[in-house]
Short mmCIF file of C-alpha atoms in Angstrom, two decimals:
data_model
loop_
_atom_site.label_atom_id
_atom_site.label_comp_id
_atom_site.label_asym_id
_atom_site.label_seq_id
_atom_site.Cartn_x
_atom_site.Cartn_y
_atom_site.Cartn_z
CA MET A 13 23.77 -91.31 -40.62
CA SER A 14 25.33 -93.36 -38.21
CA GLY A 15 22.47 -93.48 -36.18
CA GLU A 16 22.25 -89.54 -35.67
CA MET A 17 19.20 -89.07 -38.36
CA HIS A 18 17.07 -90.96 -40.33
CA ASN A 19 15.11 -89.37 -43.26
CA VAL A 20 11.01 -89.48 -43.74
CA ALA A 21 10.58 -90.76 -47.30
CA CYS A 22 9.13 -87.56 -49.07
CA GLY A 23 6.71 -89.26 -51.21
CA ALA A 24 6.87 -90.75 -54.82
CA PRO A 25 4.91 -89.81 -58.18
CA VAL A 26 2.45 -92.92 -59.14
CA SER A 27 4.43 -93.30 -61.98
CA SER A 28 7.30 -94.67 -60.13
CA LEU A 29 5.68 -97.22 -57.74
CA PRO A 30 5.34 -100.76 -58.81
CA PRO A 31 1.91 -101.97 -60.12
CA HIS A 32 0.78 -103.45 -57.28
CA ALA A 33 1.01 -100.46 -55.13
CA THR A 34 -1.31 -98.28 -57.26
CA ALA A 35 -4.23 -99.40 -56.03
CA GLN A 36 -3.31 -98.67 -52.40
CA TRP A 37 -1.72 -95.22 -53.45
CA ASN A 38 -5.22 -94.21 -55.47
CA ALA A 39 -6.94 -95.11 -51.84
CA GLU A 40 -4.52 -93.20 -49.54
CA CYS A 41 -3.79 -90.11 -51.35
CA ARG A 42 -6.03 -87.37 -52.41
CA PRO A 43 -5.99 -84.51 -55.05
CA LEU A 44 -5.72 -81.07 -53.23
CA GLY A 45 -9.04 -78.83 -52.92
CA LYS A 46 -9.78 -75.56 -54.76
CA ARG A 47 -8.58 -73.49 -51.82
CA GLN A 48 -5.48 -75.65 -50.99
CA GLU A 49 -4.49 -75.51 -54.85
CA ASN A 50 -4.93 -71.61 -55.05
CA LEU A 51 -2.69 -71.38 -51.83
CA LEU A 52 -0.05 -73.37 -53.35
CA ALA A 53 -0.57 -71.76 -56.75
CA GLY A 54 0.27 -67.91 -55.30
CA VAL A 55 3.64 -69.40 -53.83
CA LEU A 56 4.69 -71.56 -56.99
CA ARG A 57 3.52 -69.11 -59.37
CA GLY A 58 7.37 -67.70 -61.02
CA VAL A 59 9.29 -69.95 -59.14
CA PRO A 60 12.38 -70.63 -61.38
CA LEU A 61 12.86 -73.94 -62.73
CA LEU A 62 16.38 -74.70 -63.65
CA GLY A 63 17.47 -77.28 -65.91
CA ALA A 64 20.92 -78.71 -67.15
CA ASP A 65 21.31 -76.11 -69.54
CA GLY A 66 21.46 -73.58 -67.04
CA GLY A 67 18.61 -71.59 -68.20
CA ALA A 68 15.97 -70.42 -65.45
CA ILE A 69 12.19 -71.06 -66.94
CA PRO A 70 9.77 -69.40 -64.54
CA PHE A 71 6.81 -71.91 -63.31
CA ARG A 72 3.70 -70.38 -65.45
CA GLU A 73 0.02 -70.21 -64.11
CA PRO A 74 -1.06 -72.82 -66.46
CA ASP A 75 1.84 -75.18 -65.72
CA VAL A 76 1.15 -74.51 -62.07
CA ARG A 77 -2.40 -75.41 -62.47
CA ARG A 78 -1.86 -78.21 -64.30
CA PHE A 79 0.64 -79.53 -61.90
CA LEU A 80 -1.36 -78.81 -58.93
CA ARG A 81 -4.42 -80.71 -60.21
CA ASP A 82 -2.23 -83.88 -61.04
CA PHE A 83 -0.72 -83.94 -57.83
CA ARG A 84 -2.01 -86.05 -54.98
CA SER A 85 -1.56 -85.48 -51.53
CA ASP A 86 -0.47 -88.53 -48.85
CA CYS A 87 -0.01 -86.39 -46.24
CA GLY A 88 -2.28 -87.10 -43.15
CA ARG A 89 -4.55 -90.06 -42.42
CA CYS A 90 -7.23 -88.31 -40.45
CA ASP A 91 -9.05 -85.18 -40.71
CA GLU A 92 -7.22 -83.43 -38.23
CA GLU A 93 -3.82 -84.19 -39.90
CA ARG A 94 -4.99 -83.18 -43.07
CA GLY A 95 -6.35 -80.14 -41.80
CA LEU A 96 -2.94 -79.28 -40.50
CA VAL A 97 -1.28 -80.25 -43.46
CA ASN A 98 -3.30 -77.83 -45.43
CA ARG A 99 -2.99 -75.41 -43.14
CA LEU A 100 1.09 -75.55 -42.81
CA ARG A 101 2.04 -76.58 -46.42
CA PRO A 102 1.53 -73.43 -48.07
CA ARG A 103 3.27 -71.65 -45.40
CA VAL A 104 6.09 -74.13 -45.34
CA LEU A 105 6.48 -73.54 -49.17
CA ASP A 106 6.63 -69.93 -49.20
CA ALA A 107 9.22 -70.01 -46.66
CA LEU A 108 11.40 -72.16 -48.66
CA VAL A 109 10.71 -70.74 -52.28
CA GLY A 110 8.47 -67.76 -51.68
CA ALA A 111 8.76 -64.20 -53.01
CA GLU A 112 10.85 -63.18 -49.70
CA ALA A 113 13.06 -66.66 -50.27
CA ARG A 114 14.11 -65.22 -53.60
CA GLY A 115 14.24 -61.64 -52.71
CA ARG A 116 17.98 -60.33 -52.29
CA ARG A 117 18.33 -60.96 -48.99
CA GLY A 118 16.70 -64.75 -48.90
CA TYR A 119 19.52 -65.42 -51.73
CA VAL A 120 16.99 -68.22 -53.25
CA HIS A 121 16.94 -68.80 -56.61
CA GLY A 122 14.41 -71.78 -57.65
CA LEU A 123 14.24 -75.71 -57.78
CA PRO A 124 15.84 -78.30 -60.04
CA SER A 125 13.88 -79.29 -63.05
CA GLY A 126 11.67 -81.81 -62.08
CA GLY A 127 12.10 -81.21 -58.39
CA ILE A 128 8.60 -79.64 -57.48
CA GLU A 129 6.53 -82.97 -56.39
CA ALA A 130 9.12 -83.73 -54.18
CA LEU A 131 9.31 -80.43 -52.40
CA LEU A 132 5.70 -80.36 -51.98
CA ARG A 133 5.41 -83.79 -50.15
CA ALA A 134 8.36 -82.92 -47.69
CA ALA A 135 6.26 -79.47 -47.36
CA GLY A 136 3.15 -81.46 -46.34
CA ARG A 137 4.90 -83.74 -44.40
CA ALA A 138 6.77 -80.64 -42.48
CA ALA A 139 3.80 -80.41 -40.72
CA LEU A 140 3.62 -83.92 -39.05
CA ALA A 141 7.66 -84.48 -38.31
CA PRO A 142 10.18 -82.19 -37.62
CA VAL A 143 12.07 -80.46 -40.75
CA VAL A 144 15.63 -80.69 -41.37
CA LEU A 145 17.39 -78.15 -43.78
CA ARG A 146 20.92 -79.75 -44.93
CA VAL A 147 23.74 -78.08 -46.33
CA VAL A 148 26.61 -80.29 -47.73
CA PHE A 149 30.14 -79.40 -48.19
CA GLY A 150 32.76 -81.27 -50.72
CA ALA A 151 36.59 -81.55 -49.79
CA SER A 152 38.50 -78.54 -50.41
CA THR A 153 42.20 -77.75 -50.33
CA CYS A 154 41.64 -73.88 -49.84
CA VAL A 155 38.39 -73.02 -48.57
CA PRO A 156 37.22 -69.55 -49.99
CA LEU A 157 35.71 -66.88 -47.68
CA ARG A 158 32.31 -67.11 -49.84
CA ALA A 159 31.62 -70.50 -48.01
CA LEU A 160 30.33 -69.21 -44.95
CA ASP A 161 27.64 -67.44 -47.36
CA TYR A 162 26.52 -71.02 -48.52
CA VAL A 163 24.48 -71.94 -45.08
CA LEU A 164 22.81 -68.24 -45.19
CA PRO A 165 19.88 -69.33 -47.47
CA ALA A 166 19.01 -71.90 -44.99
CA VAL A 167 19.33 -69.87 -41.86
CA GLY A 168 16.82 -67.61 -43.58
CA MET A 169 14.36 -70.42 -44.55
CA ALA A 170 14.71 -71.61 -40.87
CA ALA A 171 13.42 -67.88 -40.08
CA ARG A 172 10.81 -67.87 -41.84
CA LEU A 173 9.67 -71.22 -40.80
CA ARG A 174 9.82 -70.19 -37.00
CA ALA A 175 7.66 -66.96 -37.78
CA ALA A 176 5.11 -68.77 -40.03
CA PRO A 177 4.56 -70.43 -37.28
CA CYS A 178 5.97 -73.86 -38.40
CA PRO A 179 7.49 -76.37 -36.17
CA ALA A 180 11.14 -75.40 -34.77
CA PRO A 181 13.08 -76.56 -38.25
CA HIS A 182 17.00 -77.94 -37.47
CA LEU A 183 19.77 -76.62 -39.72
CA GLN A 184 22.23 -79.45 -40.43
CA VAL A 185 25.56 -78.75 -42.04
CA VAL A 186 27.52 -82.12 -43.53
CA LEU A 187 31.32 -81.84 -44.34
CA THR A 188 31.86 -84.67 -46.52
CA SER A 189 35.58 -84.06 -46.94
CA ALA A 190 37.30 -87.39 -46.22
CA LEU A 191 35.09 -89.32 -49.02
CA GLY A 192 35.31 -86.53 -51.26
CA ARG A 193 39.21 -86.39 -50.82
CA HIS A 194 39.42 -90.04 -51.25
CA ILE A 195 37.51 -89.93 -54.59
CA ASN A 196 39.42 -86.79 -56.16
CA GLU A 197 42.94 -87.96 -54.61
CA LEU A 198 43.41 -84.92 -52.81
CA PRO A 199 46.23 -84.53 -49.91
CA ALA A 200 44.81 -85.62 -46.83
CA ASP A 201 46.89 -83.17 -44.48
CA VAL A 202 45.89 -80.05 -46.40
CA VAL A 203 42.19 -81.19 -46.74
CA ALA A 204 42.33 -82.06 -42.87
CA ARG A 205 43.42 -78.61 -42.12
CA GLU A 206 41.07 -76.45 -44.32
CA ALA A 207 38.24 -78.78 -43.04
CA GLU A 208 39.38 -77.71 -39.33
CA LEU A 209 38.92 -74.16 -40.44
CA LEU A 210 35.75 -74.28 -42.12
CA VAL A 211 34.09 -75.87 -39.02
CA ALA A 212 35.36 -73.33 -36.86
CA GLY A 213 33.85 -70.31 -39.52
CA LEU A 214 30.70 -72.32 -39.40
CA ASP A 215 30.29 -72.54 -35.55
CA ALA A 216 31.21 -68.96 -35.26
CA LEU A 217 28.93 -67.85 -37.85
CA LEU A 218 26.01 -70.38 -37.05
CA GLY A 219 26.51 -69.63 -33.32
CA HIS A 220 25.72 -66.14 -33.78
CA LEU A 221 22.92 -66.33 -36.31
CA ALA A 222 20.86 -69.27 -35.24
CA PRO A 223 18.98 -70.02 -32.11
CA VAL A 224 20.69 -72.27 -29.75
CA GLY A 225 20.34 -75.79 -30.29
CA SER A 226 18.74 -75.18 -34.09
CA PHE A 227 21.86 -76.23 -35.91
CA GLY A 228 24.74 -78.99 -36.06
CA VAL A 229 27.74 -79.44 -37.90
CA TYR A 230 28.49 -82.66 -38.84
CA ARG A 231 31.73 -84.66 -40.67
CA ASP A 232 31.56 -87.87 -42.23
CA ARG A 233 33.36 -90.90 -40.96
CA PRO A 234 33.66 -93.22 -43.85
CA ASP A 235 34.89 -96.82 -43.25
CA ALA A 236 35.23 -99.94 -45.32
CA GLY A 237 31.34 -100.53 -45.56
CA THR A 238 31.27 -96.88 -46.96
CA ALA A 239 33.63 -97.84 -49.57
CA GLU A 240 31.77 -101.28 -50.53
CA ARG A 241 28.23 -99.40 -50.70
CA LEU A 242 30.08 -96.97 -53.15
CA ALA A 243 31.47 -99.39 -55.22
CA ARG A 244 28.26 -101.44 -55.33
CA LEU A 245 26.07 -98.32 -56.32
CA ALA A 246 28.70 -97.19 -59.15
CA ALA A 247 29.13 -100.74 -60.51
CA GLY A 248 25.13 -100.78 -61.17
CA LEU A 249 25.49 -98.57 -63.88
CA THR A 250 24.37 -99.70 -67.16
CA PRO A 251 26.53 -98.51 -70.01
CA ALA A 252 23.77 -96.01 -71.04
CA GLN A 253 23.36 -94.47 -67.64
CA ARG A 254 27.27 -94.12 -67.39
CA GLY A 255 26.88 -92.22 -70.40
CA ARG A 256 24.33 -89.68 -69.16
CA ILE A 257 25.92 -89.12 -65.96
CA LEU A 258 29.56 -88.01 -67.69
CA ASP A 259 27.83 -85.77 -70.05
CA ARG A 260 26.05 -84.11 -67.23
CA LEU A 261 28.74 -83.72 -64.95
CA ARG A 262 31.51 -82.96 -67.33
CA GLY A 263 33.31 -80.12 -65.77
CA LYS A 264 31.15 -79.89 -62.98
CA GLY A 265 32.05 -79.13 -59.41
CA GLY A 266 34.63 -81.63 -57.94
CA ALA A 267 33.93 -84.39 -60.64
CA GLY A 268 36.74 -83.22 -62.89
CA GLY A 269 39.38 -85.78 -63.96
CA CYS A 270 38.92 -89.37 -65.15
CA GLU A 271 35.89 -91.18 -65.87
CA GLU A 272 35.60 -93.53 -63.12
CA ARG A 273 36.38 -90.90 -60.66
CA THR A 274 33.14 -88.88 -61.95
CA LEU A 275 30.74 -91.91 -61.61
CA ARG A 276 32.14 -92.41 -58.32
CA TYR A 277 31.36 -88.86 -57.45
CA ALA A 278 27.74 -89.16 -58.51
CA ALA A 279 27.31 -92.29 -56.60
CA ALA A 280 28.75 -90.59 -53.52
CA HIS A 281 25.82 -88.24 -54.26
CA ALA A 282 23.42 -90.64 -54.15
CA LEU A 283 24.85 -92.79 -51.18
CA LEU A 284 24.53 -89.61 -48.99
CA HIS A 285 21.40 -87.97 -49.88
CA ASP A 286 19.29 -91.22 -50.82
CA HIS A 287 20.74 -94.11 -49.21
CA ASP A 288 21.89 -92.46 -46.02
CA GLY A 289 25.10 -94.64 -46.15
CA VAL A 290 27.73 -92.24 -45.08
CA PRO A 291 28.29 -92.28 -41.38
CA MET A 292 28.43 -89.02 -39.83
CA ALA A 293 29.52 -87.58 -36.31
CA LEU A 294 28.48 -84.77 -34.86
CA GLU A 295 31.29 -81.80 -34.57
CA ARG A 296 29.74 -78.63 -33.26
CA GLY A 297 26.04 -77.83 -32.26
CA ALA A 298 23.17 -80.19 -31.68
CA PRO A 299 22.49 -83.03 -33.14
CA ALA A 300 19.79 -83.17 -35.80
CA PRO A 301 15.96 -85.05 -34.75
CA ARG A 302 15.59 -88.45 -35.80
CA ASP A 303 12.72 -89.30 -38.26
CA ALA A 304 12.68 -85.98 -39.92
CA VAL A 305 11.54 -84.46 -43.41
CA VAL A 306 15.01 -83.43 -44.72
CA ILE A 307 15.05 -80.69 -47.48
CA ASP A 308 18.51 -79.67 -49.12
CA VAL A 309 19.84 -76.34 -49.94
CA GLY A 310 22.62 -76.11 -52.44
CA GLY A 311 24.14 -73.88 -54.87
CA LEU A 312 23.36 -73.93 -58.60
CA GLN A 313 25.51 -76.74 -59.56
CA GLU A 314 23.79 -79.17 -57.34
CA ARG A 315 21.18 -79.40 -59.64
CA HIS A 316 23.47 -81.40 -62.03
CA PHE A 317 23.98 -83.93 -59.21
CA HIS A 318 20.36 -84.00 -58.13
CA GLY A 319 19.77 -85.01 -61.90
CA VAL A 320 22.31 -88.19 -61.68
CA ARG A 321 20.99 -89.22 -58.78
CA ALA A 322 17.98 -90.50 -60.45
CA PHE A 323 20.34 -92.88 -62.00
CA PHE A 324 21.16 -94.83 -59.18
CA PRO A 325 18.45 -97.13 -57.84
CA PRO A 326 17.06 -95.85 -54.24
CA PRO A 327 17.12 -98.07 -51.59
CA PRO A 328 13.57 -100.24 -51.31
CA GLY A 329 10.50 -99.00 -50.20
CA THR A 330 11.77 -95.32 -50.75
CA PRO A 331 11.45 -92.38 -53.42
CA GLY A 332 14.53 -90.88 -55.52
CA PRO A 333 16.14 -87.86 -54.85
CA GLY A 334 14.35 -85.91 -52.42
CA ALA A 335 13.41 -82.10 -52.24
CA LEU A 336 16.32 -79.80 -53.15
CA VAL A 337 16.17 -75.86 -53.19
CA LEU A 338 18.75 -74.00 -54.83
CA SER A 339 20.51 -70.66 -53.78
CA ARG A 340 21.74 -68.30 -55.94
CA HIS A 341 25.62 -69.52 -55.30
CA SER A 342 27.05 -70.23 -58.60
CA VAL A 343 30.57 -71.09 -57.64
CA PRO A 344 31.09 -74.54 -55.38
CA PRO A 345 31.76 -73.51 -51.63
CA TYR A 346 34.56 -75.87 -51.70
CA THR A 347 36.80 -74.60 -54.66
CA MET A 348 38.26 -70.92 -55.10
CA ALA A 349 36.56 -69.16 -57.93
CA ARG A 350 38.64 -69.40 -61.06
CA GLY A 351 38.80 -65.45 -61.90
CA GLY A 352 39.84 -64.68 -58.31
CA ASP A 353 38.97 -65.11 -54.96
CA ILE A 354 39.68 -64.62 -50.86
CA GLY A 355 40.60 -67.72 -48.63
CA LEU A 356 39.01 -67.91 -45.44
CA ARG A 357 42.81 -68.50 -44.16
CA GLU A 358 43.60 -65.15 -45.97
CA PHE A 359 40.62 -63.59 -44.75
CA LEU A 360 41.51 -64.31 -41.15
CA ASP A 361 45.19 -62.54 -41.90
CA GLY A 362 43.91 -59.45 -42.54
CA ALA A 363 43.14 -59.64 -46.57
CA ASP A 364 41.41 -56.95 -48.27
CA VAL A 365 37.85 -57.88 -49.01
CA SER A 366 36.54 -54.78 -50.58
CA GLY A 367 36.47 -57.24 -53.61
CA SER A 368 36.82 -54.58 -56.61
CA CYS A 369 38.56 -56.76 -58.90
CA LEU A 370 36.80 -59.85 -58.07
CA PRO A 371 34.71 -61.61 -60.32
CA GLY A 372 30.82 -60.68 -60.10
CA ALA A 373 29.75 -64.62 -58.30
CA VAL A 374 32.36 -63.90 -55.79
CA ARG A 375 31.36 -59.99 -55.09
CA HIS A 376 27.57 -61.09 -54.83
CA ASP A 377 28.07 -64.02 -52.43
CA LEU A 378 30.49 -61.79 -50.21
CA ARG A 379 27.96 -58.67 -50.54
CA HIS A 380 25.14 -61.35 -49.08
CA LEU A 381 27.58 -62.26 -46.44
CA TRP A 382 28.14 -58.87 -45.45
CA ALA A 383 24.65 -58.02 -45.27
CA HIS A 384 24.38 -60.90 -42.52
CA LEU A 385 27.58 -60.15 -40.83
CA GLY A 386 30.34 -57.78 -41.11
CA PRO A 387 33.74 -58.61 -41.80
CA ASP A 388 34.89 -56.82 -38.31
CA ARG A 389 32.21 -58.57 -36.45
CA LEU A 390 32.71 -62.01 -38.14
CA ARG A 391 36.55 -61.79 -37.25
CA ALA A 392 35.56 -61.30 -33.41
CA LEU A 393 33.47 -64.02 -33.56
CA LEU A 394 35.87 -66.39 -34.77
CA ALA A 395 38.44 -65.10 -32.14
CA ASP A 396 35.90 -65.72 -29.55
CA ARG A 397 35.95 -69.47 -30.77
CA GLY A 398 39.50 -70.58 -30.65
CA TYR A 399 41.57 -67.73 -32.76
CA ALA A 400 44.38 -65.85 -31.33
CA THR A 401 45.63 -62.15 -32.69
CA ARG A 402 48.80 -62.17 -34.51
CA PRO A 403 50.77 -59.24 -32.84
CA GLU A 404 52.35 -58.36 -35.67
CA HIS A 405 48.86 -58.02 -37.97
CA GLY A 406 46.44 -57.64 -34.99
CA VAL A 407 44.24 -59.64 -36.77
CA PRO A 408 43.03 -63.36 -35.67
CA THR A 409 44.55 -66.51 -37.21
CA VAL A 410 44.24 -69.72 -36.58
CA THR A 411 46.28 -71.38 -33.84
CA ASP A 412 46.58 -74.72 -31.96
CA GLY A 413 44.11 -73.61 -29.35
CA VAL A 414 41.05 -74.40 -31.60
CA ARG A 415 42.93 -78.00 -31.94
CA ALA A 416 43.14 -78.38 -28.33
CA GLY A 417 39.46 -77.41 -28.05
CA GLY A 418 38.18 -80.53 -29.45
CA ASN A 419 37.52 -79.77 -32.94
CA GLY A 420 38.60 -83.36 -34.57
CA VAL A 421 39.72 -83.24 -38.10
CA PRO A 422 36.79 -83.26 -40.25
CA ALA A 423 37.55 -85.90 -42.90
CA GLY A 424 34.63 -84.98 -45.60
CA ALA A 425 33.10 -86.29 -49.14
CA ALA A 426 31.45 -85.46 -52.25
CA GLY A 427 29.47 -82.22 -51.83
#
């Protein structure tokens, strides 16, 4: 992303490799040993798999064993490296999707259908390369207060990885509001103001909860080349692929509207996640490490976009969609819930956050947020980072001082 970070390939199944590469794959990849299989099975047993229909199917013991027997590890080229991978992979996996991660405080739900192999390969490579936990936001005309909670599952993962102990992970938050605004034809000034507000809120939250230097908030800087790459991806779809993408994304997230807009929205996900094709600029925090293993963390709707990314050919020599862990968030963080919600700006203006009349999904997300950081403390942190107090209200609200503090307008895209 604009030279800031390059993804490490997370491996590909044998069936996805060209025929001439199969012999090399078999020579370099090894089956798991019995001890490794037992450790991994203990973590994966019962992890929910979520398909397109929304139903959660637990990964049952026979399925886990069958999968692990067929899985071949390509991590480590010497005995020392392979030993390190075997020792750390179960710990990494447990930190990401284990029982504690799926508990009430961890707020992790499960994996997208077909996403287990990518996660196992990423967990193995995490022993040998830096780990980036990536959370992506799309364009918004009214950022909900819930959006701040969207990053907390990744914060918990990072803490568990450090305690494992594993190499220190990095949390990367990506605001893609510029490209998303362009695709969904949203008002630029409104999206810019809301993106600025979200950046300040994320900086306050992560600055309090995450260790210094372990997070970075990025904003996209699309250029003419970005638009060309996006157009090529969308134009390369066959009629059958177009139909399947439209069926999968109908009414999902920001993919509403005309068919061409929905296809561009899907292509934007592939461009960002698989092609590393959206230029980014660091807005707050520290830069992500280079040559990192990237593991995406997103809400339940992200399984649909993860699924359609497979219809876009990946860059040569790289696998398809990478690792994705699904949190319990059922409403995207860039849209207000239809049954009622609280905006981040409303919160800063003193809105009641008791939420007794709010939809269940909103209440659950806010309850999770307050378990990590109460409303009074959050308002105080925002005030410390460039917000002033309205004399008539006695609560923090955004001021021009935030803009003067170097917070450029994040122009962001498809989340």
